[in-house]
Amino acid sequence: MAWYVDESNLNKSDGNKDWWKHWYGPSTKAPVSGIYKCLGCKREITSNADDPFPPQNHHQHSQTQGDIRWHLIVRTDTEGTA
Ligand SMILES: [Zn+2]
């Protein structure tokens, strides 16, 4: 789980945008910049908008952890607008 010191740096989202609702496979394109968490192992990565997620061999899962799937947990404000 990600850490923070000062919660005034975070905005609560209503989660209605598509990028909050989907899981993304290895090497697919990140819809927005932010912190993404793997469904199977809870590992977190940062990814920039339009960059590909890490390839399938980025890390290994046990059989019970299933496929690597990335989910957006924190969207970063790269435009400084919020
Ligand atoms: Zn994983």
mmCIF file of N, CA and C and ligand atoms in Angstrom:
data_model
loop_
_atom_site.group_PDB
_atom_site.id
_atom_site.type_symbol
_atom_site.label_atom_id
_atom_site.label_comp_id
_atom_site.label_asym_id
_atom_site.label_seq_id
_atom_site.Cartn_x
_atom_site.Cartn_y
_atom_site.Cartn_z
ATOM 1 N N MET A 1 0.845 -1.184 0.000
ATOM 2 C CA MET A 1 0.000 0.000 0.000
ATOM 3 C C MET A 1 0.884 1.238 0.000
ATOM 4 N N ALA A 2 0.496 2.249 -0.733
ATOM 5 C CA ALA A 2 1.278 3.477 -0.831
ATOM 6 C C ALA A 2 1.248 4.251 0.494
ATOM 7 N N TRP A 3 2.280 5.060 0.745
ATOM 8 C CA TRP A 3 2.363 5.863 1.957
ATOM 9 C C TRP A 3 2.221 7.340 1.615
ATOM 10 N N TYR A 4 1.842 8.112 2.614
ATOM 11 C CA TYR A 4 1.888 9.564 2.489
ATOM 12 C C TYR A 4 2.057 10.160 3.871
ATOM 13 N N VAL A 5 2.497 11.422 3.933
ATOM 14 C CA VAL A 5 2.664 12.116 5.204
ATOM 15 C C VAL A 5 1.546 13.130 5.392
ATOM 16 N N ASP A 6 1.272 13.891 4.334
ATOM 17 C CA ASP A 6 0.330 15.005 4.449
ATOM 18 C C ASP A 6 -0.860 14.757 3.514
ATOM 19 N N GLU A 7 -1.988 14.410 4.081
ATOM 20 C CA GLU A 7 -3.149 14.072 3.253
ATOM 21 C C GLU A 7 -3.708 15.264 2.483
ATOM 22 N N SER A 8 -3.255 16.474 2.784
ATOM 23 C CA SER A 8 -3.731 17.626 2.012
ATOM 24 C C SER A 8 -3.186 17.588 0.581
ATOM 25 N N ASN A 9 -2.235 16.692 0.312
ATOM 26 C CA ASN A 9 -1.727 16.511 -1.051
ATOM 27 C C ASN A 9 -2.578 15.556 -1.875
ATOM 28 N N LEU A 10 -3.630 15.022 -1.282
ATOM 29 C CA LEU A 10 -4.457 14.034 -1.968
ATOM 30 C C LEU A 10 -5.891 14.542 -2.124
ATOM 31 N N ASN A 11 -6.492 14.260 -3.269
ATOM 32 C CA ASN A 11 -7.894 14.570 -3.516
ATOM 33 C C ASN A 11 -8.676 13.276 -3.621
ATOM 34 N N LYS A 12 -9.817 13.199 -2.973
ATOM 35 C CA LYS A 12 -10.685 12.029 -3.095
ATOM 36 C C LYS A 12 -11.426 12.120 -4.429
ATOM 37 N N SER A 13 -11.356 11.026 -5.205
ATOM 38 C CA SER A 13 -12.066 10.980 -6.483
ATOM 39 C C SER A 13 -13.374 10.215 -6.317
ATOM 40 N N ASP A 14 -14.348 10.564 -7.142
ATOM 41 C CA ASP A 14 -15.603 9.791 -7.131
ATOM 42 C C ASP A 14 -15.441 8.463 -7.869
ATOM 43 N N GLY A 15 -14.309 8.281 -8.574
ATOM 44 C CA GLY A 15 -14.032 7.004 -9.229
ATOM 45 C C GLY A 15 -14.875 6.743 -10.465
ATOM 46 N N ASN A 16 -15.516 7.762 -10.999
ATOM 47 C CA ASN A 16 -16.410 7.555 -12.131
ATOM 48 C C ASN A 16 -15.687 7.466 -13.479
ATOM 49 N N LYS A 17 -14.460 7.951 -13.543
ATOM 50 C CA LYS A 17 -13.740 7.881 -14.819
ATOM 51 C C LYS A 17 -13.350 6.429 -15.112
ATOM 52 N N ASP A 18 -13.306 6.108 -16.395
ATOM 53 C CA ASP A 18 -13.003 4.742 -16.818
ATOM 54 C C ASP A 18 -11.690 4.219 -16.241
ATOM 55 N N TRP A 19 -10.687 5.094 -16.120
ATOM 56 C CA TRP A 19 -9.363 4.613 -15.703
ATOM 57 C C TRP A 19 -9.371 4.066 -14.274
ATOM 58 N N TRP A 20 -10.352 4.402 -13.464
ATOM 59 C CA TRP A 20 -10.452 3.836 -12.111
ATOM 60 C C TRP A 20 -11.096 2.448 -12.128
ATOM 61 N N LYS A 21 -11.768 2.108 -13.206
ATOM 62 C CA LYS A 21 -12.630 0.924 -13.222
ATOM 63 C C LYS A 21 -11.996 -0.294 -13.880
ATOM 64 N N HIS A 22 -10.885 -0.115 -14.571
ATOM 65 C CA HIS A 22 -10.334 -1.199 -15.380
ATOM 66 C C HIS A 22 -9.046 -1.758 -14.799
ATOM 67 N N TRP A 23 -8.738 -2.983 -15.215
ATOM 68 C CA TRP A 23 -7.470 -3.638 -14.907
ATOM 69 C C TRP A 23 -6.706 -3.737 -16.210
ATOM 70 N N TYR A 24 -5.403 -3.499 -16.169
ATOM 71 C CA TYR A 24 -4.595 -3.412 -17.379
ATOM 72 C C TYR A 24 -3.516 -4.494 -17.381
ATOM 73 N N GLY A 25 -3.385 -5.174 -18.496
ATOM 74 C CA GLY A 25 -2.414 -6.258 -18.617
ATOM 75 C C GLY A 25 -1.014 -5.748 -18.911
ATOM 76 N N PRO A 26 -0.001 -6.648 -18.808
ATOM 77 C CA PRO A 26 1.377 -6.295 -19.120
ATOM 78 C C PRO A 26 1.486 -5.707 -20.524
ATOM 79 N N SER A 27 2.336 -4.692 -20.658
ATOM 80 C CA SER A 27 2.662 -4.072 -21.944
ATOM 81 C C SER A 27 1.502 -3.314 -22.588
ATOM 82 N N THR A 28 0.351 -3.217 -21.926
ATOM 83 C CA THR A 28 -0.706 -2.354 -22.450
ATOM 84 C C THR A 28 -0.399 -0.918 -22.037
ATOM 85 N N LYS A 29 -1.124 0.034 -22.582
ATOM 86 C CA LYS A 29 -0.798 1.444 -22.404
ATOM 87 C C LYS A 29 -1.500 2.029 -21.177
ATOM 88 N N ALA A 30 -0.743 2.726 -20.341
ATOM 89 C CA ALA A 30 -1.330 3.375 -19.159
ATOM 90 C C ALA A 30 -2.249 4.512 -19.607
ATOM 91 N N PRO A 31 -3.492 4.541 -19.125
ATOM 92 C CA PRO A 31 -4.418 5.588 -19.552
ATOM 93 C C PRO A 31 -4.093 6.953 -18.951
ATOM 94 N N VAL A 32 -3.586 6.957 -17.744
ATOM 95 C CA VAL A 32 -3.230 8.203 -17.048
ATOM 96 C C VAL A 32 -1.986 7.942 -16.209
ATOM 97 N N SER A 33 -1.281 9.003 -15.833
ATOM 98 C CA SER A 33 -0.112 8.864 -14.973
ATOM 99 C C SER A 33 -0.553 8.598 -13.542
ATOM 100 N N GLY A 34 0.171 7.718 -12.865
ATOM 101 C CA GLY A 34 -0.184 7.461 -11.476
ATOM 102 C C GLY A 34 0.510 6.253 -10.901
ATOM 103 N N ILE A 35 0.000 5.810 -9.754
ATOM 104 C CA ILE A 35 0.479 4.616 -9.075
ATOM 105 C C ILE A 35 -0.522 3.502 -9.353
ATOM 106 N N TYR A 36 -0.008 2.386 -9.798
ATOM 107 C CA TYR A 36 -0.835 1.227 -10.129
ATOM 108 C C TYR A 36 -0.433 0.054 -9.237
ATOM 109 N N LYS A 37 -1.429 -0.753 -8.863
ATOM 110 C CA LYS A 37 -1.188 -1.921 -8.011
ATOM 111 C C LYS A 37 -1.527 -3.188 -8.783
ATOM 112 N N CYS A 38 -0.680 -4.215 -8.599
ATOM 113 C CA CYS A 38 -0.926 -5.506 -9.241
ATOM 114 C C CYS A 38 -1.991 -6.268 -8.454
ATOM 115 N N LEU A 39 -2.978 -6.768 -9.168
ATOM 116 C CA LEU A 39 -4.077 -7.515 -8.557
ATOM 117 C C LEU A 39 -3.580 -8.739 -7.794
ATOM 118 N N GLY A 40 -2.595 -9.447 -8.372
ATOM 119 C CA GLY A 40 -2.196 -10.722 -7.790
ATOM 120 C C GLY A 40 -1.309 -10.612 -6.570
ATOM 121 N N CYS A 41 -0.327 -9.701 -6.595
ATOM 122 C CA CYS A 41 0.696 -9.692 -5.549
ATOM 123 C C CYS A 41 0.755 -8.381 -4.775
ATOM 124 N N LYS A 42 -0.048 -7.395 -5.143
ATOM 125 C CA LYS A 42 -0.138 -6.111 -4.431
ATOM 126 C C LYS A 42 1.080 -5.213 -4.635
ATOM 127 N N ARG A 43 2.003 -5.632 -5.506
ATOM 128 C CA ARG A 43 3.140 -4.781 -5.846
ATOM 129 C C ARG A 43 2.628 -3.504 -6.509
ATOM 130 N N GLU A 44 3.321 -2.386 -6.274
ATOM 131 C CA GLU A 44 2.909 -1.123 -6.873
ATOM 132 C C GLU A 44 3.996 -0.584 -7.801
ATOM 133 N N ILE A 45 3.560 0.090 -8.850
ATOM 134 C CA ILE A 45 4.475 0.737 -9.794
ATOM 135 C C ILE A 45 3.959 2.135 -10.085
ATOM 136 N N THR A 46 4.849 2.983 -10.569
ATOM 137 C CA THR A 46 4.423 4.256 -11.130
ATOM 138 C C THR A 46 4.481 4.123 -12.641
ATOM 139 N N SER A 47 3.535 4.754 -13.310
ATOM 140 C CA SER A 47 3.514 4.688 -14.761
ATOM 141 C C SER A 47 3.030 6.025 -15.307
ATOM 142 N N ASN A 48 3.638 6.453 -16.408
ATOM 143 C CA ASN A 48 3.228 7.697 -17.061
ATOM 144 C C ASN A 48 2.189 7.429 -18.134
ATOM 145 N N ALA A 49 1.288 8.373 -18.311
ATOM 146 C CA ALA A 49 0.246 8.243 -19.327
ATOM 147 C C ALA A 49 0.858 7.894 -20.679
ATOM 148 N N ASP A 50 0.243 6.949 -21.356
ATOM 149 C CA ASP A 50 0.601 6.503 -22.700
ATOM 150 C C ASP A 50 1.860 5.644 -22.755
ATOM 151 N N ASP A 51 2.552 5.468 -21.636
ATOM 152 C CA ASP A 51 3.687 4.536 -21.614
ATOM 153 C C ASP A 51 3.148 3.117 -21.400
ATOM 154 N N PRO A 52 3.832 2.113 -21.927
ATOM 155 C CA PRO A 52 3.374 0.739 -21.694
ATOM 156 C C PRO A 52 3.662 0.292 -20.263
ATOM 157 N N PHE A 53 2.763 -0.522 -19.721
ATOM 158 C CA PHE A 53 3.033 -1.155 -18.436
ATOM 159 C C PHE A 53 4.184 -2.136 -18.613
ATOM 160 N N PRO A 54 4.828 -2.552 -17.507
ATOM 161 C CA PRO A 54 5.952 -3.490 -17.619
ATOM 162 C C PRO A 54 5.542 -4.763 -18.350
ATOM 163 N N PRO A 55 6.515 -5.414 -19.003
ATOM 164 C CA PRO A 55 6.218 -6.649 -19.742
ATOM 165 C C PRO A 55 5.876 -7.803 -18.792
ATOM 166 N N GLN A 56 5.411 -8.884 -19.370
ATOM 167 C CA GLN A 56 4.988 -10.065 -18.608
ATOM 168 C C GLN A 56 6.080 -10.561 -17.658
ATOM 169 N N ASN A 57 7.334 -10.440 -18.032
ATOM 170 C CA ASN A 57 8.428 -10.965 -17.201
ATOM 171 C C ASN A 57 8.889 -9.966 -16.134
ATOM 172 N N HIS A 58 8.150 -8.900 -15.908
ATOM 173 C CA HIS A 58 8.501 -7.904 -14.889
ATOM 174 C C HIS A 58 8.643 -8.545 -13.516
ATOM 175 N N HIS A 59 7.706 -9.418 -13.158
ATOM 176 C CA HIS A 59 7.810 -10.167 -11.905
ATOM 177 C C HIS A 59 7.009 -11.455 -12.022
ATOM 178 N N GLN A 60 7.302 -12.392 -11.131
ATOM 179 C CA GLN A 60 6.674 -13.710 -11.195
ATOM 180 C C GLN A 60 5.567 -13.823 -10.157
ATOM 181 N N HIS A 61 4.518 -14.520 -10.529
ATOM 182 C CA HIS A 61 3.432 -14.825 -9.605
ATOM 183 C C HIS A 61 3.409 -16.313 -9.306
ATOM 184 N N SER A 62 2.934 -16.651 -8.113
ATOM 185 C CA SER A 62 2.609 -18.053 -7.837
ATOM 186 C C SER A 62 1.331 -18.392 -8.602
ATOM 187 N N GLN A 63 1.005 -19.662 -8.699
ATOM 188 C CA GLN A 63 -0.212 -20.050 -9.422
ATOM 189 C C GLN A 63 -1.454 -19.435 -8.797
ATOM 190 N N THR A 64 -1.479 -19.318 -7.481
ATOM 191 C CA THR A 64 -2.673 -18.777 -6.817
ATOM 192 C C THR A 64 -2.821 -17.274 -7.036
ATOM 193 N N GLN A 65 -1.743 -16.590 -7.417
ATOM 194 C CA GLN A 65 -1.828 -15.132 -7.635
ATOM 195 C C GLN A 65 -2.388 -14.774 -9.007
ATOM 196 N N GLY A 66 -2.455 -15.715 -9.913
ATOM 197 C CA GLY A 66 -3.053 -15.448 -11.215
ATOM 198 C C GLY A 66 -2.204 -14.539 -12.093
ATOM 199 N N ASP A 67 -2.844 -13.933 -13.076
ATOM 200 C CA ASP A 67 -2.149 -13.096 -14.043
ATOM 201 C C ASP A 67 -1.802 -11.730 -13.458
ATOM 202 N N ILE A 68 -0.792 -11.101 -14.045
ATOM 203 C CA ILE A 68 -0.462 -9.720 -13.694
ATOM 204 C C ILE A 68 -1.539 -8.803 -14.270
ATOM 205 N N ARG A 69 -2.161 -8.023 -13.408
ATOM 206 C CA ARG A 69 -3.166 -7.043 -13.820
ATOM 207 C C ARG A 69 -2.954 -5.791 -12.985
ATOM 208 N N TRP A 70 -2.832 -4.655 -13.656
ATOM 209 C CA TRP A 70 -2.565 -3.385 -12.969
ATOM 210 C C TRP A 70 -3.843 -2.580 -12.797
ATOM 211 N N HIS A 71 -3.982 -1.992 -11.616
ATOM 212 C CA HIS A 71 -5.159 -1.190 -11.290
ATOM 213 C C HIS A 71 -4.702 0.151 -10.732
ATOM 214 N N LEU A 72 -5.298 1.223 -11.232
ATOM 215 C CA LEU A 72 -4.928 2.566 -10.768
ATOM 216 C C LEU A 72 -5.380 2.776 -9.326
ATOM 217 N N ILE A 73 -4.446 3.168 -8.447
ATOM 218 C CA ILE A 73 -4.829 3.472 -7.060
ATOM 219 C C ILE A 73 -4.622 4.944 -6.709
ATOM 220 N N VAL A 74 -3.672 5.611 -7.368
ATOM 221 C CA VAL A 74 -3.462 7.048 -7.151
ATOM 222 C C VAL A 74 -3.181 7.681 -8.504
ATOM 223 N N ARG A 75 -3.988 8.644 -8.886
ATOM 224 C CA ARG A 75 -3.724 9.359 -10.144
ATOM 225 C C ARG A 75 -2.903 10.589 -9.809
ATOM 226 N N THR A 76 -1.797 10.792 -10.547
ATOM 227 C CA THR A 76 -0.960 11.958 -10.279
ATOM 228 C C THR A 76 -1.419 13.148 -11.127
ATOM 229 N N ASP A 77 -1.256 14.327 -10.554
ATOM 230 C CA ASP A 77 -1.689 15.575 -11.182
ATOM 231 C C ASP A 77 -0.508 16.178 -11.951
ATOM 232 N N THR A 78 -0.248 15.619 -13.133
ATOM 233 C CA THR A 78 0.936 16.039 -13.895
ATOM 234 C C THR A 78 0.780 17.414 -14.535
ATOM 235 N N GLU A 79 -0.447 17.940 -14.536
ATOM 236 C CA GLU A 79 -0.673 19.279 -15.114
ATOM 237 C C GLU A 79 -0.692 20.360 -14.029
ATOM 238 N N GLY A 80 -0.722 19.974 -12.762
ATOM 239 C CA GLY A 80 -0.778 20.950 -11.676
ATOM 240 C C GLY A 80 -2.075 21.723 -11.629
ATOM 241 N N THR A 81 -3.171 21.072 -12.004
ATOM 242 C CA THR A 81 -4.458 21.783 -12.137
ATOM 243 C C THR A 81 -5.393 21.614 -10.930
ATOM 244 N N ALA A 82 -5.094 20.669 -10.043
ATOM 245 C CA ALA A 82 -6.033 20.434 -8.934
ATOM 246 C C ALA A 82 -5.551 21.083 -7.638
HETATM 247 ZN ZN ZN B 1 2.014 -9.032 -9.353
#
